[in-house]
Short mmCIF file of C-alpha atoms in Angstrom, two decimals:
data_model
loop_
_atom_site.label_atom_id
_atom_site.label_comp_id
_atom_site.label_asym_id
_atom_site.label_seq_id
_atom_site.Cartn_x
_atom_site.Cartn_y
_atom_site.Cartn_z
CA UNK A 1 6.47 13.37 13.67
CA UNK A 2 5.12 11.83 10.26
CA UNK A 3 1.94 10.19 10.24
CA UNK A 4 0.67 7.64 7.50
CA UNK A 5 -3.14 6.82 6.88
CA UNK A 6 -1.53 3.35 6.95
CA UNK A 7 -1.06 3.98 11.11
CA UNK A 8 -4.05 4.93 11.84
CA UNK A 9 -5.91 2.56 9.80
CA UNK A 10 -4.68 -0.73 10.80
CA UNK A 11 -6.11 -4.30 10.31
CA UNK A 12 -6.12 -5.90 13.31
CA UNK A 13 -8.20 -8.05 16.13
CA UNK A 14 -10.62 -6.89 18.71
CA UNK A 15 -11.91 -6.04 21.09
CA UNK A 16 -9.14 -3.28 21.96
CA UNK A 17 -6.61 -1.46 20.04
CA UNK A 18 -4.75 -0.37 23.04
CA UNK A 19 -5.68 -3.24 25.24
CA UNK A 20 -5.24 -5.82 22.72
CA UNK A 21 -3.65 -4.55 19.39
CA UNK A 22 -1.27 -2.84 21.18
CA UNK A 23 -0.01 -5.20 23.93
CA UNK A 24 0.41 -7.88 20.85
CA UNK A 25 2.33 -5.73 18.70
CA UNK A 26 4.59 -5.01 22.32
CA UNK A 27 5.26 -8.81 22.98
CA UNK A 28 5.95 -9.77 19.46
CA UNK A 29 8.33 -6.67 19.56
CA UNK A 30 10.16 -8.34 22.66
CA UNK A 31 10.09 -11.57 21.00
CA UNK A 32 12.24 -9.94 17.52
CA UNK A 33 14.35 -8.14 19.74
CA UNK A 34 15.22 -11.27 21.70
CA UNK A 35 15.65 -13.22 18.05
CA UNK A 36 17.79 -10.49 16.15
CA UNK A 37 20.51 -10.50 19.72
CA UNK A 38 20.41 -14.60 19.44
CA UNK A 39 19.17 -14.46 23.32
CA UNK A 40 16.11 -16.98 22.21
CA UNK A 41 17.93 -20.36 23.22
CA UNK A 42 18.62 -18.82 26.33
CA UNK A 43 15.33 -18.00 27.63
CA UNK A 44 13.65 -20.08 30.19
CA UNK A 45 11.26 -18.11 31.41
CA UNK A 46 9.00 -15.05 30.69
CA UNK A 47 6.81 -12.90 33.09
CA UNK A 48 4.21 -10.70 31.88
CA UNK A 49 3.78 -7.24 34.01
CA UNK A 50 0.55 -5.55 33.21
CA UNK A 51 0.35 -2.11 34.62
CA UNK A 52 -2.66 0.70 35.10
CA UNK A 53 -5.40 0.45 33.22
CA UNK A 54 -4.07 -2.76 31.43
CA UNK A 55 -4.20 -4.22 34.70
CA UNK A 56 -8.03 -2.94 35.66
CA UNK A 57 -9.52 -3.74 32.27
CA UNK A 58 -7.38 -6.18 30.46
CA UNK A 59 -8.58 -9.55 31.43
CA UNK A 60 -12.16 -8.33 30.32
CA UNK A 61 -9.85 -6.89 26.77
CA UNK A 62 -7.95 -9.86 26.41
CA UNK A 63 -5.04 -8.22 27.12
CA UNK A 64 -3.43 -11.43 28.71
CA UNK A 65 -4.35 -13.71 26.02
CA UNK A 66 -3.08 -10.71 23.16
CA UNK A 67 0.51 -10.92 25.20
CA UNK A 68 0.42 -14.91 24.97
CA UNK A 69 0.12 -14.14 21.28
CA UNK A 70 2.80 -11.52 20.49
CA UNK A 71 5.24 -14.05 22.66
CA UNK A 72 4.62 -16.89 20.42
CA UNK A 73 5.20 -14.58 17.71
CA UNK A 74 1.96 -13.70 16.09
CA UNK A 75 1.01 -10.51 14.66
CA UNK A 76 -2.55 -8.78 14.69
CA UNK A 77 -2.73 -8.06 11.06
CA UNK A 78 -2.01 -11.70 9.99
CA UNK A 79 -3.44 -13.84 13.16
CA UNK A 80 -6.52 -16.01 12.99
CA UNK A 81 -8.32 -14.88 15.47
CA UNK A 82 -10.39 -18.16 15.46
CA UNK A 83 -6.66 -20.23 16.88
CA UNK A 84 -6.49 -17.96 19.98
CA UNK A 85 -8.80 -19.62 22.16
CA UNK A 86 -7.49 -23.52 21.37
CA UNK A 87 -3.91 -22.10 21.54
CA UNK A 88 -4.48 -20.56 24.46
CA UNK A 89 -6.55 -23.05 26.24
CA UNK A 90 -3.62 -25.93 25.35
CA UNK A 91 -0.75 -23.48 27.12
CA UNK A 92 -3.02 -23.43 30.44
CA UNK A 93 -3.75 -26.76 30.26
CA UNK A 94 0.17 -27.72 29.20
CA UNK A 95 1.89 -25.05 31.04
CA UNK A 96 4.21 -24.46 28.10
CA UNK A 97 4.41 -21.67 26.59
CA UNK A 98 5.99 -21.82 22.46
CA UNK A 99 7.89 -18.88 22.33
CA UNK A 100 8.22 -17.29 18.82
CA UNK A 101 6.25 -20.35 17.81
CA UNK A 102 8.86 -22.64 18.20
CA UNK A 103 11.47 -22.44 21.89
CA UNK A 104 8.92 -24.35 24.27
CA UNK A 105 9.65 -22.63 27.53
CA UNK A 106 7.31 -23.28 31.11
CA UNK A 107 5.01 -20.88 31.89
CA UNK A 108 2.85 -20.86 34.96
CA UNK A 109 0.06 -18.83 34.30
CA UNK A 110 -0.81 -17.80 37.98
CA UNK A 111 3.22 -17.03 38.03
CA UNK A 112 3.91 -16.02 34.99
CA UNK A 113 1.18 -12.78 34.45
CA UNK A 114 0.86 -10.47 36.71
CA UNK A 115 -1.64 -6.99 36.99
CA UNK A 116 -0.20 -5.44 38.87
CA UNK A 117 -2.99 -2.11 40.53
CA UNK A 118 0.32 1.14 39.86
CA UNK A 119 0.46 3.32 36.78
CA UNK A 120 3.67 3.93 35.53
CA UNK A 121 4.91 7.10 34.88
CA UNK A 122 4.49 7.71 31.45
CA UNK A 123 1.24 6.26 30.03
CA UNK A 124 -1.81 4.38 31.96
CA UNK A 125 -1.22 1.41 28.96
CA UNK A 126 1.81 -0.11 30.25
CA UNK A 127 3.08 -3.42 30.34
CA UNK A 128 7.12 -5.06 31.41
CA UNK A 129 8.59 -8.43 29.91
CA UNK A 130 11.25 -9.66 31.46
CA UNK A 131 13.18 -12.85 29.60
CA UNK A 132 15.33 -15.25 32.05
CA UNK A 133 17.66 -17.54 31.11
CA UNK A 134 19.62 -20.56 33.61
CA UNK A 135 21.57 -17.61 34.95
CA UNK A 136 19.07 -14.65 35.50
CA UNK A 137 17.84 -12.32 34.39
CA UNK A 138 18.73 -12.31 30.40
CA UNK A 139 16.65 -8.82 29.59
CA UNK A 140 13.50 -6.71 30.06
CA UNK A 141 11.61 -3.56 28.25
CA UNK A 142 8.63 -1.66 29.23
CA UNK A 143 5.94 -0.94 26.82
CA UNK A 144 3.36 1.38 26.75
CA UNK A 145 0.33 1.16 24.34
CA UNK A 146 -0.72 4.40 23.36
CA UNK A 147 -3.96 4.01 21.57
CA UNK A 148 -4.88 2.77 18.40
CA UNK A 149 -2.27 0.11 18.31
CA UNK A 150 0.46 2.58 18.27
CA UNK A 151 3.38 0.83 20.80
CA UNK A 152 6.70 2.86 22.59
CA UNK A 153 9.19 1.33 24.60
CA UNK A 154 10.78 2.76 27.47
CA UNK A 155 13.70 4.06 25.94
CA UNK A 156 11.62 5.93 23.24
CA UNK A 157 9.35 7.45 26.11
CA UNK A 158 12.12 8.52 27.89
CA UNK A 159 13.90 10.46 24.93
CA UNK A 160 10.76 11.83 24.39
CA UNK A 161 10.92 10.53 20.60
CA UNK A 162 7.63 9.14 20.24
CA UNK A 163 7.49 7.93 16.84
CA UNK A 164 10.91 7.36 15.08
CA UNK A 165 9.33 8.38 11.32
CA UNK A 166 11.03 11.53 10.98
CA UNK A 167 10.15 11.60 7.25
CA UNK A 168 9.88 15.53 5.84
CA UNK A 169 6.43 15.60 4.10
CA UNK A 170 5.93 17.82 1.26
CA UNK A 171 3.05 19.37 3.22
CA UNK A 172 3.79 18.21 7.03
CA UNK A 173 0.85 20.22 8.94
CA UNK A 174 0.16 20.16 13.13
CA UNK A 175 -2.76 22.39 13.49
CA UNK A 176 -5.78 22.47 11.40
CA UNK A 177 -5.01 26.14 10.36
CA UNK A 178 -1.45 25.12 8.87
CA UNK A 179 -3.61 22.32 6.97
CA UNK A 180 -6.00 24.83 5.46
CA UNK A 181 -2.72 27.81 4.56
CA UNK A 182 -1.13 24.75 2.67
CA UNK A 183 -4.40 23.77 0.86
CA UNK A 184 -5.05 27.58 0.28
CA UNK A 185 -1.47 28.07 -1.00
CA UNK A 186 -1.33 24.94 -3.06
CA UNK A 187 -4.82 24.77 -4.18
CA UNK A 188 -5.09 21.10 -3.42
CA UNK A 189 -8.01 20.06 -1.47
CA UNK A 190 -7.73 17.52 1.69
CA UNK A 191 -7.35 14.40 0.28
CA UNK A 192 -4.97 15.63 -2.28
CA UNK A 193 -2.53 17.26 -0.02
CA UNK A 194 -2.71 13.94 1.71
CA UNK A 195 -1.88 11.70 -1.05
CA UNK A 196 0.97 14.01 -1.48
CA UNK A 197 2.39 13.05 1.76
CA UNK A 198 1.85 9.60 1.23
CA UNK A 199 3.60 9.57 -1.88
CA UNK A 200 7.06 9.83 0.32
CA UNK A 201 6.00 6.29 1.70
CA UNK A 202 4.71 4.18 -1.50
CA UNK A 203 3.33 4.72 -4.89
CA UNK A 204 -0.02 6.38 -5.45
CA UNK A 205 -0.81 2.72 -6.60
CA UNK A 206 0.03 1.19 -3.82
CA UNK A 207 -1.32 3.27 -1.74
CA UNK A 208 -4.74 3.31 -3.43
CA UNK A 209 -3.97 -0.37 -3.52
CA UNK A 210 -3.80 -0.32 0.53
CA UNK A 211 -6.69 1.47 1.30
CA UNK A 212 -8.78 -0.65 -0.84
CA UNK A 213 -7.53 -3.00 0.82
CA UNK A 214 -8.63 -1.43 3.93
CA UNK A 215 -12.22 -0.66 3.01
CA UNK A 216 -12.39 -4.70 1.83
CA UNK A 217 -12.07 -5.41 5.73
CA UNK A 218 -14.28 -3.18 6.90
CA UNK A 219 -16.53 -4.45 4.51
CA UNK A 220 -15.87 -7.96 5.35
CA UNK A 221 -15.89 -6.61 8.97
CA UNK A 222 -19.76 -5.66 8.38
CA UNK A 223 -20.63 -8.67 6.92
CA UNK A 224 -19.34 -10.97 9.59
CA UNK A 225 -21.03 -9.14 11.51
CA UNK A 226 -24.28 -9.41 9.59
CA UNK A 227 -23.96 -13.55 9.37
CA UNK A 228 -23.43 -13.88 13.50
CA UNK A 229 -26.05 -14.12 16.38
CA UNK A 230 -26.34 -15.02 19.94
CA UNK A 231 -24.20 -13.84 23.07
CA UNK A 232 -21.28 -11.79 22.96
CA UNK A 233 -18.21 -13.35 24.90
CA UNK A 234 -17.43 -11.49 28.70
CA UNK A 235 -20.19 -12.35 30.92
CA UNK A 236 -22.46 -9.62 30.37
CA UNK A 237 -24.78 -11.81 28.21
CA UNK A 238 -25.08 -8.92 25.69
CA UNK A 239 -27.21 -10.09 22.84
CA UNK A 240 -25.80 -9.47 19.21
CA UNK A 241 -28.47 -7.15 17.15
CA UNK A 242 -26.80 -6.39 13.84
CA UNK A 243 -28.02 -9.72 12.00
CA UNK A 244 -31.67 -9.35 13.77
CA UNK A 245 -31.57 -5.81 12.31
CA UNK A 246 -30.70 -6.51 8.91
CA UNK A 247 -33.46 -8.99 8.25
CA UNK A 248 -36.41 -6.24 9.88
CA UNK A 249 -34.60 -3.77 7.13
CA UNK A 250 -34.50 -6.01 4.20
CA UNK A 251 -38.29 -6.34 4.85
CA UNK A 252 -38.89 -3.08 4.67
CA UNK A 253 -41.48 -2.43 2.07
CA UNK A 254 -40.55 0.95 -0.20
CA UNK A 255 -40.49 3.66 2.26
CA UNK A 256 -41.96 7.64 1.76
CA UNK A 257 -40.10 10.63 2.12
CA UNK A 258 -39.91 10.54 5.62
CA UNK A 259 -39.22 6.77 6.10
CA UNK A 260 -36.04 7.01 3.41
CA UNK A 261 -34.75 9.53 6.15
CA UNK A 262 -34.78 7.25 8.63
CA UNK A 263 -34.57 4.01 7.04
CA UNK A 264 -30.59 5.41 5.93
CA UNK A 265 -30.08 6.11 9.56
CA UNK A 266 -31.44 2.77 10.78
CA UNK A 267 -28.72 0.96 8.26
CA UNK A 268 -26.00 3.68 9.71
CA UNK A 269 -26.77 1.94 13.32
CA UNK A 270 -26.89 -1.65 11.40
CA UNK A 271 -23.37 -1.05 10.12
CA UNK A 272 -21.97 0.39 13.46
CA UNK A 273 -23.46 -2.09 15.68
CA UNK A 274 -21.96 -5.04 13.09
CA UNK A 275 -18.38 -4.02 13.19
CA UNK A 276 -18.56 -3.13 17.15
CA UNK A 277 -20.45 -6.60 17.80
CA UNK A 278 -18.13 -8.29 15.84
CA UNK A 279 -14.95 -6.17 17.44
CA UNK A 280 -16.27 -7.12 21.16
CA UNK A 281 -15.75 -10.68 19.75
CA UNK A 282 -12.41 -10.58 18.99
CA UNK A 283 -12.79 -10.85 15.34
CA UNK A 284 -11.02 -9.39 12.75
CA UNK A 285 -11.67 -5.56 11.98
CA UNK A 286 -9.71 -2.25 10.97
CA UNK A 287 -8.55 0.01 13.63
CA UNK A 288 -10.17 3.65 13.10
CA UNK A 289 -8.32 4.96 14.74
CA UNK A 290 -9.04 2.51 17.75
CA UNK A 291 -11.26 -0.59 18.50
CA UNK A 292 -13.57 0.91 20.56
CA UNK A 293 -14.72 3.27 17.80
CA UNK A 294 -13.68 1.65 14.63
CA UNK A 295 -17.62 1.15 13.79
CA UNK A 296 -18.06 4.96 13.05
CA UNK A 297 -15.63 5.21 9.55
CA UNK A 298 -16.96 1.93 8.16
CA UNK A 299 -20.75 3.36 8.94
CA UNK A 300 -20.58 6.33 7.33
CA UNK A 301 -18.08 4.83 4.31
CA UNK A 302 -21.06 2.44 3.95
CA UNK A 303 -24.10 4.47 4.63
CA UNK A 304 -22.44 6.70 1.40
CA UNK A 305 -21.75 4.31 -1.16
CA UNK A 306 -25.47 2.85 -0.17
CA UNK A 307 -27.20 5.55 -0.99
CA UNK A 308 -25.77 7.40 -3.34
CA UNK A 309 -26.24 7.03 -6.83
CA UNK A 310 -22.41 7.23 -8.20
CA UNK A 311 -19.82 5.50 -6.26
CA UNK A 312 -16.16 4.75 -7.07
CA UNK A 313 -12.68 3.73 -5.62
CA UNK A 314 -11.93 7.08 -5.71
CA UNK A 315 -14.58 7.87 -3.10
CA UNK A 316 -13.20 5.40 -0.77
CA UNK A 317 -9.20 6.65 -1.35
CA UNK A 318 -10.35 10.13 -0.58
CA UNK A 319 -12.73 9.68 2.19
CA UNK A 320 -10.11 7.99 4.41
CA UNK A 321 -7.62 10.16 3.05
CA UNK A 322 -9.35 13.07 4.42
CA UNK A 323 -10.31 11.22 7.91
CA UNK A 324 -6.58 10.01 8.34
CA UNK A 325 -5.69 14.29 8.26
CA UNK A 326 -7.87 15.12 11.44
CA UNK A 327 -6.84 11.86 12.97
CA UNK A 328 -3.35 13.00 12.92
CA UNK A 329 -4.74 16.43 14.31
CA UNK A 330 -5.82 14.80 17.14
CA UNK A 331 -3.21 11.95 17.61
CA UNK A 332 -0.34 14.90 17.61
CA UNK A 333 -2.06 17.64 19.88
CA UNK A 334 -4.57 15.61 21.91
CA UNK A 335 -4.85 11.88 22.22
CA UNK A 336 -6.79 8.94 20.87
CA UNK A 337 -6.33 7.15 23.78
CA UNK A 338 -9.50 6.44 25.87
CA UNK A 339 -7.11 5.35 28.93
CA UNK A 340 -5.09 9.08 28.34
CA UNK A 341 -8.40 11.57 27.69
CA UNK A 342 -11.66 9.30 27.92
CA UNK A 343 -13.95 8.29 25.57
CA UNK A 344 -13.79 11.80 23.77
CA UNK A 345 -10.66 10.97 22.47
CA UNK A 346 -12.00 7.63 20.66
CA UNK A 347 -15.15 7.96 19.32
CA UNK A 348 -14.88 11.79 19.34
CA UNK A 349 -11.51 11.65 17.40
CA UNK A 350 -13.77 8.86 14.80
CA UNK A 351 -16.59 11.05 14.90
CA UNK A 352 -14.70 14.03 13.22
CA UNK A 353 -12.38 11.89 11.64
CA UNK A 354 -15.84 10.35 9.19
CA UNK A 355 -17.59 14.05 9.37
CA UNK A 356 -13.88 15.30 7.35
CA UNK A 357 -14.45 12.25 5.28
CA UNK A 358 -18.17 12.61 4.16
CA UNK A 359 -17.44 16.19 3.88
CA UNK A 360 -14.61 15.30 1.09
CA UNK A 361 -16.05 13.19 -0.79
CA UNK A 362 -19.71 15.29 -0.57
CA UNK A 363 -17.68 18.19 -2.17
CA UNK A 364 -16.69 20.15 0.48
CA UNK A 365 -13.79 23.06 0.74
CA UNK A 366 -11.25 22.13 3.29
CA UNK A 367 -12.79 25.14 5.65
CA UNK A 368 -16.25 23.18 5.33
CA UNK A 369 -14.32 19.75 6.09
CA UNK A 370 -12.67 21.16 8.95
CA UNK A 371 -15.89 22.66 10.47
CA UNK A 372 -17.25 19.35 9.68
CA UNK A 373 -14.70 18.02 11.98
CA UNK A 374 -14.88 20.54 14.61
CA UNK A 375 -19.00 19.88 15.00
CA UNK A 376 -18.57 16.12 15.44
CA UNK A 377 -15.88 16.17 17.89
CA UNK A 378 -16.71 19.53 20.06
CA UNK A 379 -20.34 17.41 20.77
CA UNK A 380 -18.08 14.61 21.93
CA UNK A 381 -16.51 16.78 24.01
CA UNK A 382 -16.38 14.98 28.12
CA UNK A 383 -16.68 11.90 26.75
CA UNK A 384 -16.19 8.96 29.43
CA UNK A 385 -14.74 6.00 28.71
CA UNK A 386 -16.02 3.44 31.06
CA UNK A 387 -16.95 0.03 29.73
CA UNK A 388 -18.78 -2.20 31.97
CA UNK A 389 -17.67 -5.20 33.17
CA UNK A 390 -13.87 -3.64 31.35
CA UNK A 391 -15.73 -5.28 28.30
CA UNK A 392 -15.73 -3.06 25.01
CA UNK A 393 -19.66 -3.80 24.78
CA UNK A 394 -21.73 -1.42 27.11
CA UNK A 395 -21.97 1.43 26.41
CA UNK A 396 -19.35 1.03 23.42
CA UNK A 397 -21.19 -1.03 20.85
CA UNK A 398 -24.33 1.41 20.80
CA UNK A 399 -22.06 4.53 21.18
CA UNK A 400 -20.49 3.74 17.65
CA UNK A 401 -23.94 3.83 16.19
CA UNK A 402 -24.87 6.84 17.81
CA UNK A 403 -21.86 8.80 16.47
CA UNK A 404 -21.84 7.74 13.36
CA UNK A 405 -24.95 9.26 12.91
CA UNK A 406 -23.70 12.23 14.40
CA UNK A 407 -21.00 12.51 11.54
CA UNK A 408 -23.07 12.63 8.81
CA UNK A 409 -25.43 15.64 10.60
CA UNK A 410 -22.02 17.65 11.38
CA UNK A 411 -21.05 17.13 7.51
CA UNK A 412 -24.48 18.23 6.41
CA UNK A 413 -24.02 21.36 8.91
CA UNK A 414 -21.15 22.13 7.45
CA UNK A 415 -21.65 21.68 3.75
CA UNK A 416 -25.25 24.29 4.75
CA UNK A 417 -22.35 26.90 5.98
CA UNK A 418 -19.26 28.75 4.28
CA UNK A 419 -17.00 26.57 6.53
CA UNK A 420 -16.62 29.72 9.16
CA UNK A 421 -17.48 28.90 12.55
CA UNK A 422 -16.90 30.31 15.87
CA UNK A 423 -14.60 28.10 17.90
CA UNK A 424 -11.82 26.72 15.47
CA UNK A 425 -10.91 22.68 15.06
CA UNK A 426 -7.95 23.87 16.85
CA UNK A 427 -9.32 24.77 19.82
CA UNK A 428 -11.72 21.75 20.28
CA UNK A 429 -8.67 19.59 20.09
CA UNK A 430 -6.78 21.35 22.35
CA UNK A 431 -10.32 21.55 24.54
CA UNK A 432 -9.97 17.69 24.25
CA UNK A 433 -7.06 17.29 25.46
CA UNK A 434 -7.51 19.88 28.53
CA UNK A 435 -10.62 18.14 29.37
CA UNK A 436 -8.92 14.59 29.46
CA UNK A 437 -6.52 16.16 31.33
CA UNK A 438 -8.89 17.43 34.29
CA UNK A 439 -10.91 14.02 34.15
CA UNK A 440 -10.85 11.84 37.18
CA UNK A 441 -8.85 8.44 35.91
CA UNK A 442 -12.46 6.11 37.01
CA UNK A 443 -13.69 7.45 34.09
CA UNK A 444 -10.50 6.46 32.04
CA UNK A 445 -10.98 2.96 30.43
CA UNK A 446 -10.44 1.71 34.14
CA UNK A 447 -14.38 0.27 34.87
CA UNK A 448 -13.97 2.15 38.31
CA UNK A 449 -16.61 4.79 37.60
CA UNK A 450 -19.70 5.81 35.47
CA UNK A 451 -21.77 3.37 33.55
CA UNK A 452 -19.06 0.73 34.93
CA UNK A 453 -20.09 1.32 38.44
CA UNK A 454 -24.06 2.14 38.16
CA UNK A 455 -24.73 -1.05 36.58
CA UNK A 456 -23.46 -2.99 39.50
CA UNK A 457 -25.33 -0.90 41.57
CA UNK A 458 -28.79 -1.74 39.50
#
């Protein structure tokens, strides 16, 4: 299975990359398929199934509204995300529903989408379509969002072909000690064995191209999020912070030794909390790898080229570079799926994923990176994932900060050491996955246990 950077750093919408990336990528999917068979005039009807945990927490993910999307043929790389709300709010009040943006069909929203309390077999992310026409039934697929935006249908979860990029890679790695033999036996560091890859893809100017493009939403990501106040969309009358934040700091007269210290990790939390705050509002953002962590990256991308005194594009191409390696570490022998392993496997995977990146671009060896890794995710390690309210808010906007922070001490840990350490990068991921696999599902992105429950009980 071949990986790109480009897959697990997507631009997208929030506030969920499996709850609302995904299941928009999945209906605009059905939508082409329907198009490229000619079936379109046909249809007269569409229900929406949502299944599992995109029936317990998708209403509060926009999971509903990101289906409503994909079927009217939008995209979340190139969607507004300021047209959802009037487009959505004209279909309920119209009950008609333009599929692929231009075949008006009916579409009766009590009817029409269904959550349906059953997880399918496969994945807790699942969702059906089924197109009718005057006749029937005219055809139906099952999706199931797998986390961070990544999308299978039925037939590719029942082949057991889970990505269909079966590209050979000059240095195609699964475990973190085949990454470091190839670096070793190559002499390339990290980032440069990963640019090799992604030379089978593109250019190395287009891809440098691409993940400047990349770092120019999160940066635009972090400064939405620095212009926007008030309450946070959901119910839970959260309070934005970010913008409240970065006025206090900007006042800041010059700080001593010990006030630098934690002045840097007060703007760390600032740029967190913006891109989360801004993510729980449905605007536009990168997936790193997912929604519900995709603060961490940005933070520590911007808490480095903040504070330190040379910075270049270079920096930026092999920081996420380096973070995309362990990311595919963890996609292909754990998960990054907070509905599949909990929280750990979110802002755990994003927590090593920015220690490897800092660690790069800081000078590290690839055994230092990879111990860099390995600290930030093995003291992620249990992670819950259980949002209040099934909104990606409590505890997820503050959790982003908190890790973030925790990614730059694991890189500074590491670049102290010789990169040796006792328990392998291997064998936290696999611990990551084992531990997802013994945890209960209420604590699995389904708002049924936790945080989710104790703050109804308060």
């Amino acid at each position: 299975m071949a990986i790109s950077v480009f897959d697990l750093f997507k631009i997208g919408i929030g506030p969920s990359s499996s709850h609302t990336v995904g299941p928009m990528r999945a209906a605009a999917l059905f939508v082409q398929g329907l198009r490229e068979r000619g079936q379109l005039p046909q249809v007269r009807r569409v229900e929406v199934q949502l299944y599992g945990s995109l029936s317990a927490t998708g209403i509060g993910h926009g999971s509903d509204n990101a289906v409503i999307m994909g079927l009217m043929g939008e995209w979340p790389d190139a969607i507004d995300p300021s047209c959802i709300g009037p487009r959505i709010a004209q279909l309920r009040e119209r009950r008609t529903l333009l599929l692929d943006g231009h075949v008006p069909i009916a579409f009766e929203w009590s009817q029409d989408m269904r959550l349906i309390d059953e997880n399918l077999p496969f994945h807790p992310n699942a969702m059906t379509l089924i197109a009718d026409s005057a006749q029937g039934e005219l055809h139906r697929d099952t999706y199931y969002s797998v986390g961070g935006g990544f999308v299978v249908d039925a037939a590719q979860a029942a082949s057991g072909v889970l990505d269909m990029d079966r590209t050979a890679l000059p240095y195609d790695f699964g475990s973190a000690a085949q990454l470091l033999d190839l670096c070793r036996e190559h002499h390339l560091s990290v980032a440069a064995l990963m640019m090799a890859n992604e030379r089978i893809w593109r250019s190395e100017d287009e891809i440098r191209c691409g993940l400047m493009k990349l770092w120019h939403a999160m940066q635009d990501c972090v400064e939405q999020g620095l212009k926007h106040e008030g309450i946070l969309p959901g119910g839970l009358n959260v309070r934005r912070r970010a913008a409240r934040l970065h006025r206090s700091l900007q006042e800041l007269g010059k700080p001593n030794v010990i006030g630098s210290t934690l002045s840097a990790m007060e703007w760390v939390n600032l740029f967190a909390l913006a891109v989360n705050e801004e993510n729980a509002a449905g605007g536009r953002m990168v997936t790193a790898p997912t929604n519900g962590a995709a603060g961490i990256i940005p933070a520590v991308l911007h808490y480095f080229m903040k504070f330190s005194d040379e910075v270049s594009e270079a920096h930026v191409v092999d920081y996420l570079l380096s973070a995309a390696a362990i990311g595919i570490l963890c996609k292909k022998n754990a998960s990054i799926s907070g509905a599949e392993v909990g929280c750990q496997g979110e802002v755990g995977s994003a927590c090593a994923m920015a220690a490897a990146g800092l660690a790069q671009i800081l000078g590290a060896t690839p055994e230092q990176l990879c111990n860099a890794a390995e600290i930030g995710l093995e003291h992620n390690l249990g992670l819950t994932c259980d949002p209040v309210g099934g909104l990606v808010q409590v505890p997820c906007i503050e959790r982003n900060a908190i890790a973030a922070v925790k990614a730059i001490n694991a890189a500074q840990m590491a670049l102290r050491g010789d990169g040796q350490h006792f328990i392998s990068l291997d064998r936290v991921i696999r611990t990551m996955r084992d531990t997802g696999a013994d945890m209960h599902d209420k604590y699995k992105e389904t708002s049924r246990g936790g945080l989710a429950v104790s703050a109804v009980e308060c």
